[in-house]
mmCIF file of C-alpha atoms and ligand atoms in Angstrom:
data_model
loop_
_atom_site.group_PDB
_atom_site.id
_atom_site.type_symbol
_atom_site.label_atom_id
_atom_site.label_comp_id
_atom_site.label_asym_id
_atom_site.label_seq_id
_atom_site.Cartn_x
_atom_site.Cartn_y
_atom_site.Cartn_z
ATOM 1 C CA UNK A 1279 0.083 0.175 -0.094
ATOM 2 C CA UNK A 1280 2.403 2.716 -1.183
ATOM 3 C CA UNK A 1281 1.593 6.300 0.048
ATOM 4 C CA UNK A 1282 1.600 8.732 -2.365
ATOM 5 C CA UNK A 1283 2.246 12.562 -2.004
ATOM 6 C CA UNK A 1284 1.797 15.261 -4.853
ATOM 7 C CA UNK A 1285 4.367 17.948 -4.394
ATOM 8 C CA UNK A 1286 2.927 20.048 -6.927
ATOM 9 C CA UNK A 1287 3.440 20.309 -10.667
ATOM 10 C CA UNK A 1288 4.699 16.551 -11.819
ATOM 11 C CA UNK A 1289 6.610 16.146 -8.616
ATOM 12 C CA UNK A 1290 5.515 12.909 -6.509
ATOM 13 C CA UNK A 1291 6.885 11.221 -3.498
ATOM 14 C CA UNK A 1292 5.891 7.573 -3.007
ATOM 15 C CA UNK A 1293 6.507 5.670 0.265
ATOM 16 C CA UNK A 1294 6.524 2.029 0.423
ATOM 17 C CA UNK A 1295 5.552 -0.117 3.543
ATOM 18 C CA UNK A 1296 9.264 -0.635 4.000
ATOM 19 C CA UNK A 1297 9.843 2.913 4.358
ATOM 20 C CA UNK A 1298 11.602 3.673 1.003
ATOM 21 C CA UNK A 1299 10.924 6.630 -0.849
ATOM 22 C CA UNK A 1300 10.772 7.138 -4.427
ATOM 23 C CA UNK A 1301 10.764 10.767 -5.849
ATOM 24 C CA UNK A 1302 9.222 11.364 -9.414
ATOM 25 C CA UNK A 1303 10.404 14.574 -11.295
ATOM 26 C CA UNK A 1304 11.691 16.636 -8.462
ATOM 27 C CA UNK A 1305 10.780 20.218 -9.274
ATOM 28 C CA UNK A 1306 11.431 22.222 -5.698
ATOM 29 C CA UNK A 1307 12.983 25.584 -6.205
ATOM 30 C CA UNK A 1308 10.782 28.112 -8.702
ATOM 31 C CA UNK A 1309 7.812 25.439 -8.115
ATOM 32 C CA UNK A 1310 4.749 27.549 -7.115
ATOM 33 C CA UNK A 1311 2.782 24.506 -6.035
ATOM 34 C CA UNK A 1312 5.738 23.050 -3.992
ATOM 35 C CA UNK A 1313 4.228 22.759 -0.407
ATOM 36 C CA UNK A 1314 5.358 25.310 1.782
ATOM 37 C CA UNK A 1315 7.598 23.843 4.543
ATOM 38 C CA UNK A 1316 7.608 20.649 2.923
ATOM 39 C CA UNK A 1317 11.008 18.646 4.015
ATOM 40 C CA UNK A 1318 12.571 15.511 2.610
ATOM 41 C CA UNK A 1319 13.691 13.235 5.181
ATOM 42 C CA UNK A 1320 14.846 10.107 2.967
ATOM 43 C CA UNK A 1321 14.939 9.674 -0.712
ATOM 44 C CA UNK A 1322 16.080 6.232 -1.869
ATOM 45 C CA UNK A 1323 15.164 6.547 -5.698
ATOM 46 C CA UNK A 1324 14.658 9.421 -8.029
ATOM 47 C CA UNK A 1325 12.847 8.730 -11.612
ATOM 48 C CA UNK A 1326 13.071 11.352 -14.189
ATOM 49 C CA UNK A 1327 10.802 11.505 -17.237
ATOM 50 C CA UNK A 1328 12.527 13.972 -19.306
ATOM 51 C CA UNK A 1329 15.081 16.863 -19.391
ATOM 52 C CA UNK A 1330 13.039 19.787 -18.876
ATOM 53 C CA UNK A 1331 13.869 22.138 -15.922
ATOM 54 C CA UNK A 1332 10.274 21.604 -14.368
ATOM 55 C CA UNK A 1333 11.336 17.747 -13.970
ATOM 56 C CA UNK A 1334 15.067 17.634 -13.713
ATOM 57 C CA UNK A 1335 15.853 20.763 -11.556
ATOM 58 C CA UNK A 1336 15.641 19.164 -8.118
ATOM 59 C CA UNK A 1337 17.630 16.324 -8.736
ATOM 60 C CA UNK A 1338 21.206 17.608 -7.950
ATOM 61 C CA UNK A 1339 20.071 19.044 -4.642
ATOM 62 C CA UNK A 1340 18.242 15.786 -3.589
ATOM 63 C CA UNK A 1341 21.164 13.654 -4.811
ATOM 64 C CA UNK A 1342 23.781 15.467 -2.983
ATOM 65 C CA UNK A 1343 21.886 15.227 0.168
ATOM 66 C CA UNK A 1344 20.518 11.424 0.123
ATOM 67 C CA UNK A 1345 22.876 9.727 -2.486
ATOM 68 C CA UNK A 1346 19.399 8.144 -4.060
ATOM 69 C CA UNK A 1347 19.751 6.189 -7.288
ATOM 70 C CA UNK A 1348 18.735 8.024 -10.101
ATOM 71 C CA UNK A 1349 16.809 6.522 -12.910
ATOM 72 C CA UNK A 1350 16.618 8.276 -16.195
ATOM 73 C CA UNK A 1351 17.388 7.885 -19.937
ATOM 74 C CA UNK A 1352 20.848 7.201 -21.174
ATOM 75 C CA UNK A 1353 21.632 10.851 -21.988
ATOM 76 C CA UNK A 1354 20.246 12.496 -18.732
ATOM 77 C CA UNK A 1355 22.297 9.904 -16.861
ATOM 78 C CA UNK A 1356 25.305 11.121 -18.890
ATOM 79 C CA UNK A 1357 24.598 14.543 -18.045
ATOM 80 C CA UNK A 1358 23.637 14.098 -14.376
ATOM 81 C CA UNK A 1359 26.902 12.031 -14.170
ATOM 82 C CA UNK A 1360 29.168 14.948 -15.657
ATOM 83 C CA UNK A 1361 27.563 17.200 -12.937
ATOM 84 C CA UNK A 1362 28.755 14.844 -10.223
ATOM 85 C CA UNK A 1363 25.394 12.857 -9.618
ATOM 86 C CA UNK A 1364 26.529 9.226 -8.466
ATOM 87 C CA UNK A 1365 24.451 6.004 -8.909
ATOM 88 C CA UNK A 1366 22.734 6.706 -12.108
ATOM 89 C CA UNK A 1367 20.722 3.882 -13.717
ATOM 90 C CA UNK A 1368 20.154 4.402 -17.485
ATOM 91 C CA UNK A 1369 17.404 2.999 -18.910
ATOM 92 C CA UNK A 1370 15.380 3.221 -22.504
ATOM 93 C CA UNK A 1371 11.784 2.471 -23.540
ATOM 94 C CA UNK A 1372 10.686 -0.949 -22.862
ATOM 95 C CA UNK A 1373 13.135 -1.826 -20.368
ATOM 96 C CA UNK A 1374 12.119 -3.038 -16.868
ATOM 97 C CA UNK A 1375 14.449 -2.720 -13.820
ATOM 98 C CA UNK A 1376 14.146 -3.903 -10.389
ATOM 99 C CA UNK A 1377 14.806 -0.676 -8.271
ATOM 100 C CA UNK A 1378 14.622 -1.247 -4.544
ATOM 101 C CA UNK A 1379 11.064 -2.785 -3.828
ATOM 102 C CA UNK A 1380 9.508 -1.786 -6.937
ATOM 103 C CA UNK A 1381 9.936 -2.954 -10.617
ATOM 104 C CA UNK A 1382 10.101 0.059 -13.060
ATOM 105 C CA UNK A 1383 9.404 0.011 -16.862
ATOM 106 C CA UNK A 1384 10.223 3.306 -19.002
ATOM 107 C CA UNK A 1385 7.648 4.023 -21.653
ATOM 108 C CA UNK A 1386 7.609 6.375 -24.361
ATOM 109 C CA UNK A 1387 6.064 10.000 -24.483
ATOM 110 C CA UNK A 1388 5.173 12.285 -27.128
ATOM 111 C CA UNK A 1389 6.943 15.428 -25.790
ATOM 112 C CA UNK A 1390 10.719 16.895 -25.875
ATOM 113 C CA UNK A 1391 13.512 16.523 -23.628
ATOM 114 C CA UNK A 1392 16.325 19.076 -24.233
ATOM 115 C CA UNK A 1393 18.326 20.038 -21.190
ATOM 116 C CA UNK A 1394 18.693 23.921 -20.677
ATOM 117 C CA UNK A 1395 22.089 25.082 -19.322
ATOM 118 C CA UNK A 1396 21.922 28.374 -17.134
ATOM 119 C CA UNK A 1397 23.823 29.797 -20.154
ATOM 120 C CA UNK A 1398 20.646 29.035 -22.226
ATOM 121 C CA UNK A 1399 22.120 26.556 -24.237
ATOM 122 C CA UNK A 1400 20.060 23.304 -24.978
ATOM 123 C CA UNK A 1401 21.791 19.994 -24.311
ATOM 124 C CA UNK A 1402 20.385 16.872 -25.950
ATOM 125 C CA UNK A 1403 18.445 15.063 -23.217
ATOM 126 C CA UNK A 1404 17.448 11.705 -25.371
ATOM 127 C CA UNK A 1405 13.945 11.037 -25.668
ATOM 128 C CA UNK A 1406 10.981 11.888 -23.048
ATOM 129 C CA UNK A 1407 9.237 9.072 -21.390
ATOM 130 C CA UNK A 1408 7.181 7.742 -18.584
ATOM 131 C CA UNK A 1409 7.346 5.173 -16.065
ATOM 132 C CA UNK A 1410 5.116 2.245 -15.066
ATOM 133 C CA UNK A 1411 6.037 1.233 -11.387
ATOM 134 C CA UNK A 1412 4.825 -2.306 -10.371
ATOM 135 C CA UNK A 1413 4.523 -2.756 -6.368
ATOM 136 C CA UNK A 1414 5.136 -5.976 -4.536
ATOM 137 C CA UNK A 1415 1.312 -6.362 -4.206
ATOM 138 C CA UNK A 1416 1.106 -6.899 -7.998
ATOM 139 C CA UNK A 1417 -0.648 -3.589 -8.586
ATOM 140 C CA UNK A 1418 0.839 -1.084 -11.177
ATOM 141 C CA UNK A 1419 0.951 2.671 -11.429
ATOM 142 C CA UNK A 1420 1.694 4.735 -14.845
ATOM 143 C CA UNK A 1421 3.509 7.916 -14.515
ATOM 144 C CA UNK A 1422 2.876 9.467 -18.210
ATOM 145 C CA UNK A 1423 5.547 12.271 -17.794
ATOM 146 C CA UNK A 1424 4.680 15.150 -19.989
ATOM 147 C CA UNK A 1425 3.101 13.812 -23.188
ATOM 148 C CA UNK A 1426 0.318 14.105 -25.537
ATOM 149 C CA UNK A 1427 -2.007 11.106 -25.627
ATOM 150 C CA UNK A 1428 -0.838 8.593 -27.896
ATOM 151 C CA UNK A 1429 -2.468 5.264 -29.373
ATOM 152 C CA UNK A 1430 0.424 3.234 -28.014
ATOM 153 C CA UNK A 1431 -1.029 3.817 -24.565
ATOM 154 C CA UNK A 1432 -3.306 0.951 -25.434
ATOM 155 C CA UNK A 1433 0.086 -1.353 -25.395
ATOM 156 C CA UNK A 1434 0.785 -0.010 -21.937
ATOM 157 C CA UNK A 1435 -2.662 -1.200 -20.895
ATOM 158 C CA UNK A 1436 -1.910 -4.543 -22.520
ATOM 159 C CA UNK A 1437 1.351 -4.856 -21.226
ATOM 160 C CA UNK A 1438 0.933 -3.576 -17.755
ATOM 161 C CA UNK A 1439 -2.608 -2.895 -16.680
ATOM 162 C CA UNK A 1440 -2.157 0.111 -14.367
ATOM 163 C CA UNK A 1441 -4.853 0.590 -12.004
ATOM 164 C CA UNK A 1442 -3.644 4.213 -11.272
ATOM 165 C CA UNK A 1443 -2.609 6.528 -13.896
ATOM 166 C CA UNK A 1444 -0.686 10.095 -13.476
ATOM 167 C CA UNK A 1445 -1.796 12.185 -16.293
ATOM 168 C CA UNK A 1446 -0.780 15.756 -17.258
ATOM 169 C CA UNK A 1447 -3.791 17.928 -18.211
ATOM 170 C CA UNK A 1448 -2.541 21.360 -17.955
ATOM 171 C CA UNK A 1449 -2.617 21.927 -21.711
ATOM 172 C CA UNK A 1450 -0.170 24.080 -23.947
ATOM 173 C CA UNK A 1451 2.901 21.781 -23.099
ATOM 174 C CA UNK A 1452 0.979 18.529 -22.523
ATOM 175 C CA UNK A 1453 -2.453 17.094 -23.329
ATOM 176 C CA UNK A 1454 -5.590 18.826 -22.167
ATOM 177 C CA UNK A 1455 -8.231 17.144 -20.004
ATOM 178 C CA UNK A 1456 -10.346 16.072 -23.274
ATOM 179 C CA UNK A 1457 -7.307 14.320 -24.609
ATOM 180 C CA UNK A 1458 -6.500 12.993 -21.136
ATOM 181 C CA UNK A 1459 -10.046 11.380 -21.171
ATOM 182 C CA UNK A 1460 -8.965 9.655 -24.528
ATOM 183 C CA UNK A 1461 -5.973 8.703 -22.605
ATOM 184 C CA UNK A 1462 -8.075 6.906 -20.120
ATOM 185 C CA UNK A 1463 -10.201 5.146 -22.765
ATOM 186 C CA UNK A 1464 -7.150 3.547 -23.733
ATOM 187 C CA UNK A 1465 -5.468 2.942 -20.456
ATOM 188 C CA UNK A 1466 -8.562 1.950 -18.536
ATOM 189 C CA UNK A 1467 -7.290 2.800 -14.981
ATOM 190 C CA UNK A 1468 -9.734 2.950 -11.989
ATOM 191 C CA UNK A 1469 -7.933 6.038 -10.365
ATOM 192 C CA UNK A 1470 -6.459 9.130 -12.253
ATOM 193 C CA UNK A 1471 -4.486 11.549 -10.548
ATOM 194 C CA UNK A 1472 -4.124 14.769 -12.729
ATOM 195 C CA UNK A 1473 -0.897 16.637 -12.704
ATOM 196 C CA UNK A 1474 1.130 19.414 -14.488
ATOM 197 C CA UNK A 1475 -2.074 21.849 -14.280
ATOM 198 C CA UNK A 1476 -2.474 25.200 -12.280
ATOM 199 C CA UNK A 1477 1.168 25.567 -11.477
ATOM 200 C CA UNK A 1478 1.585 28.601 -13.872
ATOM 201 C CA UNK A 1479 -1.477 30.412 -15.394
ATOM 202 C CA UNK A 1480 -1.002 29.059 -18.953
ATOM 203 C CA UNK A 1481 -1.680 25.674 -17.657
ATOM 204 C CA UNK A 1482 -5.438 26.056 -17.685
ATOM 205 C CA UNK A 1483 -6.841 22.275 -17.696
ATOM 206 C CA UNK A 1484 -8.443 21.377 -14.694
ATOM 207 C CA UNK A 1485 -9.446 18.021 -13.037
ATOM 208 C CA UNK A 1486 -13.190 18.782 -12.974
ATOM 209 C CA UNK A 1487 -13.169 19.207 -16.758
ATOM 210 C CA UNK A 1488 -11.445 15.592 -16.744
ATOM 211 C CA UNK A 1489 -13.874 14.139 -14.079
ATOM 212 C CA UNK A 1490 -16.843 15.299 -16.589
ATOM 213 C CA UNK A 1491 -15.541 13.185 -19.499
ATOM 214 C CA UNK A 1492 -14.306 10.037 -17.666
ATOM 215 C CA UNK A 1493 -15.938 7.382 -15.283
ATOM 216 C CA UNK A 1494 -12.582 6.437 -13.387
ATOM 217 C CA UNK A 1495 -12.113 8.429 -10.430
ATOM 218 C CA UNK A 1496 -10.214 11.587 -10.504
ATOM 219 C CA UNK A 1497 -8.091 11.848 -7.443
ATOM 220 C CA UNK A 1498 -7.439 15.607 -6.884
ATOM 221 C CA UNK A 1499 -4.593 15.577 -4.633
ATOM 222 C CA UNK A 1500 -3.565 18.597 -2.263
ATOM 223 C CA UNK A 1501 0.138 19.409 -2.531
ATOM 224 C CA UNK A 1502 2.009 17.866 0.665
ATOM 225 C CA UNK A 1503 -1.143 15.680 1.673
ATOM 226 C CA UNK A 1504 -0.379 11.896 1.363
ATOM 227 C CA UNK A 1505 -2.781 9.474 0.382
ATOM 228 C CA UNK A 1506 -2.703 5.893 0.490
ATOM 229 C CA UNK A 1507 -3.346 3.762 -2.662
HETATM 230 NI NI1 NI B 2143 8.409 18.903 -20.309
HETATM 231 MN MN1 MN B 2144 6.808 19.624 -17.757
#
């Protein structure tokens, strides 16, 4: 029964029954929806979906503090390694690895992934992805990352049958609630957690718009307040 905490935008913290903590796409400094006063006390694993700053920028700070494993695509692992991050675990689409107490599969996403250096240069960040996380009770959760809906979500359903899916709904940089409803038709989850909305004014999609279009339960999480799944 993992505990899931939304930390605003696309940042999530999962706490397993063992106490192990998995952080997805840490965006801390500069994240307007990061919960005020929230403190990490332990990080065992970080999963990075792609190279954009609103998913990657918190990795180095957490890596310095907690020395977690960092799972990302090969190119992002190379970049992080050059910045001094140890324990990177490169993956690519379709691959599955046992990472601590969970099995992690990297999935494709329809997006982009360049890493922006402080001087404005864009460094190649490989392809954008998402993750299916299978817990020791057999259930799977799919974190789509930043993406549009794509037909191969039906393959993710066929291969992994995730009961819980985390979908971006903010529009403009990702799919909208209307497209997320199509994603839900392809993925057939029981529960949808919307993310990547409301952080900035341009991200206008809302969970209510999604809930009006789907039968699955849309869980609207409060940043910093854990839920048990
Ligand atoms: Ni992005
Ligand atoms: Mn993003």
